[in-house]
Amino acid sequence: MHACKLLESQIISEHFIAMEIFNKKLTSVDLQRQLVLPNDKKTEALPKGDFIIPITFGQDGVEVDVHCSSKEALGWLEIARNLRLNAGDIVALKRDDHGRYFIAMEIFIKKLTSVDIERHLELPNDTKTKALSPFGAGDIVIPITFGKDGVEVDVHCSRKKRGLAFTKGWVEIARNLRLNAGDVVALQRDDHGRYKMTVRSGTMEIFIKKLTRVDIERQLELPNDTRREALPFHGARDIVIPIKFGHDGVEVDVHCSCRAGRLAFTKGWVEIARNLRLNAGDSVALQREDNGKYKMIIFMKKLTRVDIERHLELPSDTKRQALPPFQGAGDIVIPITFGQDGVEVNVHCSTKARGLVFTRGWLEIARNLRLNVGDVVALQREDHGRYKMTIFIKKLTPIDLEKQLELPNDTRREALPPFNGARDIEIPITFGHDGVKAKVHCSSRAGRLALTKGWVEIAQNLRLNVGDIVALKREDNDRYKMTVRSGTMEIFVKKLTSVDIEKQLELPHDTRREALPPFHGARDIVIPIKFGHDGVEANVHCSCRAGRLALTKGWVEIARNLRFNVGDVVALQSEDHGRYKMTVRSGSARA
């Protein structure tokens, strides 16, 4: 779980700015005795030595004198009892611009899905519903402030079959904050009963700008709608941002200055502009990724309705020299990868009276990515003139797993190392989460290609099953990588112990962590697991403590429902549509 950065200026309303001093997930000790402050608290925001802080809390703004010292915690328990706090709740202490202190409660944190972005925000199961207004016969309306300017929107909270959801008003917030699937948002309630939504992590678009000549030659003046909250100023006038750019992910320290309220990239920026050969009229974007790093990319086109429904008209400043050469009057075919899984589609590029257009294959990309009018897309050429290329994709058969992998007819032979008259070549292939490398023999017999020696070891290591789909790609510097693109993947198999049945299921050491939803720094994630003959789905918490994984909350209900016994063998699988299923390999229980 990513906590908000301390001392980050946050506008709670249009009247004052709040400074976050700390936030903490409460323990039983915090609730029963005293609130032990985290080690990373910003003491410069607090008085020195032992002191008393008048803290307001709750919807009515009640004020209590709280003692802060290494010896006593007078006043804190009154707040904890009044707010009915429980172990696991997250609270934050903030100071406003008048020097007043107040407690804010975190209601939920969620990593957004595409459904959340496009339709409604499904609230997580552990949402602190007691911090919301009580439900009547219909929806409740929550006034939520967001963004740097503290804009307020009335958001409807509705009861759905799967739980609570933000409906009317939510999409307006998502669009205004430029939220994407994978961003992490948090909702907090402050001492006056006001609600604020913040973006905690995930890939965040900070700005997009069409470059001017001044931007190229001197400094990049950032646009007015730059998301300043994503830049770590913390009161300083200048900061240094390490920015990655280009195919090789070169990183340059770029100075960002704030003068008279205007932001600009100064030292280091021109180096990026020259390296990327940027020109006036090119559009660039800065993004903050979910690991806290920054990345600059070159955008190409803001989509129109024609682009979405018919073909993509390339802008007039398209860098034609980066495309494959046209031969005569015909089209060229460009293999383009897209999406998180790196799916590859052959897109036809044609010459029309108004310029270049992407025709056949483009709509498949647009529909798959669920692109809308106004979205901005980019095409980049990688590998210093060569395109990253998927050599083959294949759904595995029993023969593929037991003997050799027979390559499909449409395998791109030109992307393999040359045979030079030989019947066998050796391909160094990396695979798996740890990037293990194996030398695999590829043979050519009667014009048919097959992976032979070394292939079975990869299949066994990846625990491949009949029906799994594998892909071989050629990456930078002629490196080859094999990935499992879809199909049922076995995450772990375990023989149950009494502890597994009664308390929590401790996952084995060889659990395939990469097949689980990403933790993104959090200690717990929620996995929707199907089980039983009827395919009942339950949300099961998976915790990571001291590097060990365990299924905790929700697991015992599955064990009881399936009547597990000590000695039963269970397996967790991820299916090709992103869902998880638990099956029983032996014992009295049945999946």
PDB file of C-alpha atoms in Angstrom, residues 434-535:
ATOM      1  CA  ASP A 434      13.349 -14.538 -12.977  1.00  0.00           C
ATOM      2  CA  GLY A 435      14.503 -14.384 -16.603  1.00  0.00           C
ATOM      3  CA  VAL A 436      16.144 -17.811 -16.627  1.00  0.00           C
ATOM      4  CA  LYS A 437      18.035 -18.479 -19.870  1.00  0.00           C
ATOM      5  CA  ALA A 438      18.124 -21.847 -21.653  1.00  0.00           C
ATOM      6  CA  LYS A 439      19.697 -22.938 -24.938  1.00  0.00           C
ATOM      7  CA  VAL A 440      17.021 -24.539 -27.086  1.00  0.00           C
ATOM      8  CA  HIS A 441      17.676 -26.411 -30.328  1.00  0.00           C
ATOM      9  CA  CYS A 442      15.474 -25.550 -33.311  1.00  0.00           C
ATOM     10  CA  SER A 443      15.457 -28.125 -36.073  1.00  0.00           C
ATOM     11  CA  SER A 444      14.213 -27.988 -39.645  1.00  0.00           C
ATOM     12  CA  ARG A 445      12.966 -31.289 -41.092  1.00  0.00           C
ATOM     13  CA  ALA A 446      11.114 -31.463 -44.413  1.00  0.00           C
ATOM     14  CA  GLY A 447      10.536 -27.731 -44.168  1.00  0.00           C
ATOM     15  CA  ARG A 448       8.880 -27.983 -40.731  1.00  0.00           C
ATOM     16  CA  LEU A 449      10.380 -26.242 -37.694  1.00  0.00           C
ATOM     17  CA  ALA A 450      10.375 -27.616 -34.142  1.00  0.00           C
ATOM     18  CA  LEU A 451      11.964 -26.778 -30.808  1.00  0.00           C
ATOM     19  CA  THR A 452      13.649 -29.963 -29.612  1.00  0.00           C
ATOM     20  CA  LYS A 453      16.490 -30.280 -27.074  1.00  0.00           C
ATOM     21  CA  GLY A 454      15.961 -27.875 -24.160  1.00  0.00           C
ATOM     22  CA  TRP A 455      12.276 -27.232 -24.844  1.00  0.00           C
ATOM     23  CA  VAL A 456      10.862 -29.823 -22.447  1.00  0.00           C
ATOM     24  CA  GLU A 457      12.883 -28.295 -19.588  1.00  0.00           C
ATOM     25  CA  ILE A 458      11.203 -24.928 -20.238  1.00  0.00           C
ATOM     26  CA  ALA A 459       7.759 -26.556 -20.374  1.00  0.00           C
ATOM     27  CA  GLN A 460       8.358 -28.335 -17.071  1.00  0.00           C
ATOM     28  CA  ASN A 461       9.803 -25.235 -15.405  1.00  0.00           C
ATOM     29  CA  LEU A 462       6.820 -23.103 -16.451  1.00  0.00           C
ATOM     30  CA  ARG A 463       4.400 -25.927 -15.521  1.00  0.00           C
ATOM     31  CA  LEU A 464       2.753 -25.636 -18.917  1.00  0.00           C
ATOM     32  CA  ASN A 465      -0.456 -27.519 -19.596  1.00  0.00           C
ATOM     33  CA  VAL A 466      -2.318 -28.576 -22.722  1.00  0.00           C
ATOM     34  CA  GLY A 467      -4.252 -25.496 -23.890  1.00  0.00           C
ATOM     35  CA  ASP A 468      -1.741 -22.942 -22.611  1.00  0.00           C
ATOM     36  CA  ILE A 469      -0.683 -20.422 -25.238  1.00  0.00           C
ATOM     37  CA  VAL A 470       2.985 -19.548 -25.553  1.00  0.00           C
ATOM     38  CA  ALA A 471       4.698 -16.874 -27.602  1.00  0.00           C
ATOM     39  CA  LEU A 472       8.304 -16.452 -28.677  1.00  0.00           C
ATOM     40  CA  LYS A 473       9.529 -12.895 -29.251  1.00  0.00           C
ATOM     41  CA  ARG A 474      12.715 -11.406 -30.563  1.00  0.00           C
ATOM     42  CA  GLU A 475      13.705  -8.453 -28.417  1.00  0.00           C
ATOM     43  CA  ASP A 476      16.562  -5.971 -28.338  1.00  0.00           C
ATOM     44  CA  ASN A 477      20.009  -7.102 -29.451  1.00  0.00           C
ATOM     45  CA  ASP A 478      18.569 -10.295 -30.949  1.00  0.00           C
ATOM     46  CA  ARG A 479      17.516 -11.684 -27.574  1.00  0.00           C
ATOM     47  CA  TYR A 480      14.632 -14.146 -27.501  1.00  0.00           C
ATOM     48  CA  LYS A 481      11.982 -14.416 -24.812  1.00  0.00           C
ATOM     49  CA  MET A 482       9.187 -16.913 -24.267  1.00  0.00           C
ATOM     50  CA  THR A 483       6.011 -15.875 -22.482  1.00  0.00           C
ATOM     51  CA  VAL A 484       2.783 -17.607 -21.521  1.00  0.00           C
ATOM     52  CA  ARG A 485       0.165 -15.436 -23.130  1.00  0.00           C
ATOM     53  CA  SER A 486      -3.051 -17.035 -21.886  1.00  0.00           C
ATOM     54  CA  GLY A 487      -4.566 -20.328 -20.949  1.00  0.00           C
ATOM     55  CA  THR A 488      -4.923 -21.947 -17.551  1.00  0.00           C
ATOM     56  CA  MET A 489      -1.812 -21.452 -15.420  1.00  0.00           C
ATOM     57  CA  GLU A 490      -1.135 -23.424 -12.254  1.00  0.00           C
ATOM     58  CA  ILE A 491       0.004 -21.062  -9.494  1.00  0.00           C
ATOM     59  CA  PHE A 492       0.583 -23.569  -6.704  1.00  0.00           C
ATOM     60  CA  VAL A 493      -0.241 -27.080  -5.506  1.00  0.00           C
ATOM     61  CA  LYS A 494      -0.248 -27.921  -1.800  1.00  0.00           C
ATOM     62  CA  LYS A 495      -1.098 -30.786   0.528  1.00  0.00           C
ATOM     63  CA  LEU A 496      -3.130 -29.264   3.363  1.00  0.00           C
ATOM     64  CA  THR A 497      -2.031 -29.239   7.010  1.00  0.00           C
ATOM     65  CA  SER A 498      -4.156 -28.662  10.104  1.00  0.00           C
ATOM     66  CA  VAL A 499      -2.932 -25.044  10.235  1.00  0.00           C
ATOM     67  CA  ASP A 500      -4.014 -24.569   6.615  1.00  0.00           C
ATOM     68  CA  ILE A 501      -7.513 -25.800   7.449  1.00  0.00           C
ATOM     69  CA  GLU A 502      -8.065 -23.942  10.708  1.00  0.00           C
ATOM     70  CA  LYS A 503      -6.261 -20.604  10.282  1.00  0.00           C
ATOM     71  CA  GLN A 504      -4.708 -19.668   6.965  1.00  0.00           C
ATOM     72  CA  LEU A 505      -3.297 -21.355   3.889  1.00  0.00           C
ATOM     73  CA  GLU A 506       0.469 -20.808   3.826  1.00  0.00           C
ATOM     74  CA  LEU A 507       1.514 -20.863   0.175  1.00  0.00           C
ATOM     75  CA  PRO A 508       4.487 -23.050  -0.840  1.00  0.00           C
ATOM     76  CA  HIS A 509       7.884 -21.576  -1.713  1.00  0.00           C
ATOM     77  CA  ASP A 510       7.513 -22.325  -5.415  1.00  0.00           C
ATOM     78  CA  THR A 511       4.277 -20.365  -5.773  1.00  0.00           C
ATOM     79  CA  ARG A 512       4.240 -18.493  -9.086  1.00  0.00           C
ATOM     80  CA  ARG A 513       3.975 -14.999  -7.691  1.00  0.00           C
ATOM     81  CA  GLU A 514       3.964 -13.386 -11.126  1.00  0.00           C
ATOM     82  CA  ALA A 515       0.575 -15.027 -11.798  1.00  0.00           C
ATOM     83  CA  LEU A 516      -1.033 -13.299  -8.794  1.00  0.00           C
ATOM     84  CA  PRO A 517      -2.442  -9.753  -8.953  1.00  0.00           C
ATOM     85  CA  PRO A 518       0.363  -7.229  -8.327  1.00  0.00           C
ATOM     86  CA  PHE A 519       0.949  -6.090  -4.738  1.00  0.00           C
ATOM     87  CA  HIS A 520       2.346  -2.660  -5.755  1.00  0.00           C
ATOM     88  CA  GLY A 521       3.960  -2.226  -2.350  1.00  0.00           C
ATOM     89  CA  ALA A 522       0.889  -3.275  -0.355  1.00  0.00           C
ATOM     90  CA  ARG A 523       1.023  -6.073   2.217  1.00  0.00           C
ATOM     91  CA  ASP A 524      -2.352  -7.511   1.224  1.00  0.00           C
ATOM     92  CA  ILE A 525      -4.268  -8.053  -2.010  1.00  0.00           C
ATOM     93  CA  VAL A 526      -7.750  -9.448  -2.673  1.00  0.00           C
ATOM     94  CA  ILE A 527      -8.114 -12.364  -5.118  1.00  0.00           C
ATOM     95  CA  PRO A 528     -11.568 -13.378  -6.441  1.00  0.00           C
ATOM     96  CA  ILE A 529     -11.427 -17.199  -6.392  1.00  0.00           C
ATOM     97  CA  LYS A 530     -14.013 -19.557  -7.888  1.00  0.00           C
ATOM     98  CA  PHE A 531     -14.520 -22.920  -6.248  1.00  0.00           C
ATOM     99  CA  GLY A 532     -16.924 -25.812  -6.069  1.00  0.00           C
ATOM    100  CA  HIS A 533     -19.140 -27.410  -8.677  1.00  0.00           C
ATOM    101  CA  ASP A 534     -21.344 -24.310  -9.008  1.00  0.00           C
ATOM    102  CA  GLY A 535     -18.411 -21.961  -9.508  1.00  0.00           C
TER     103      GLY A 535
END
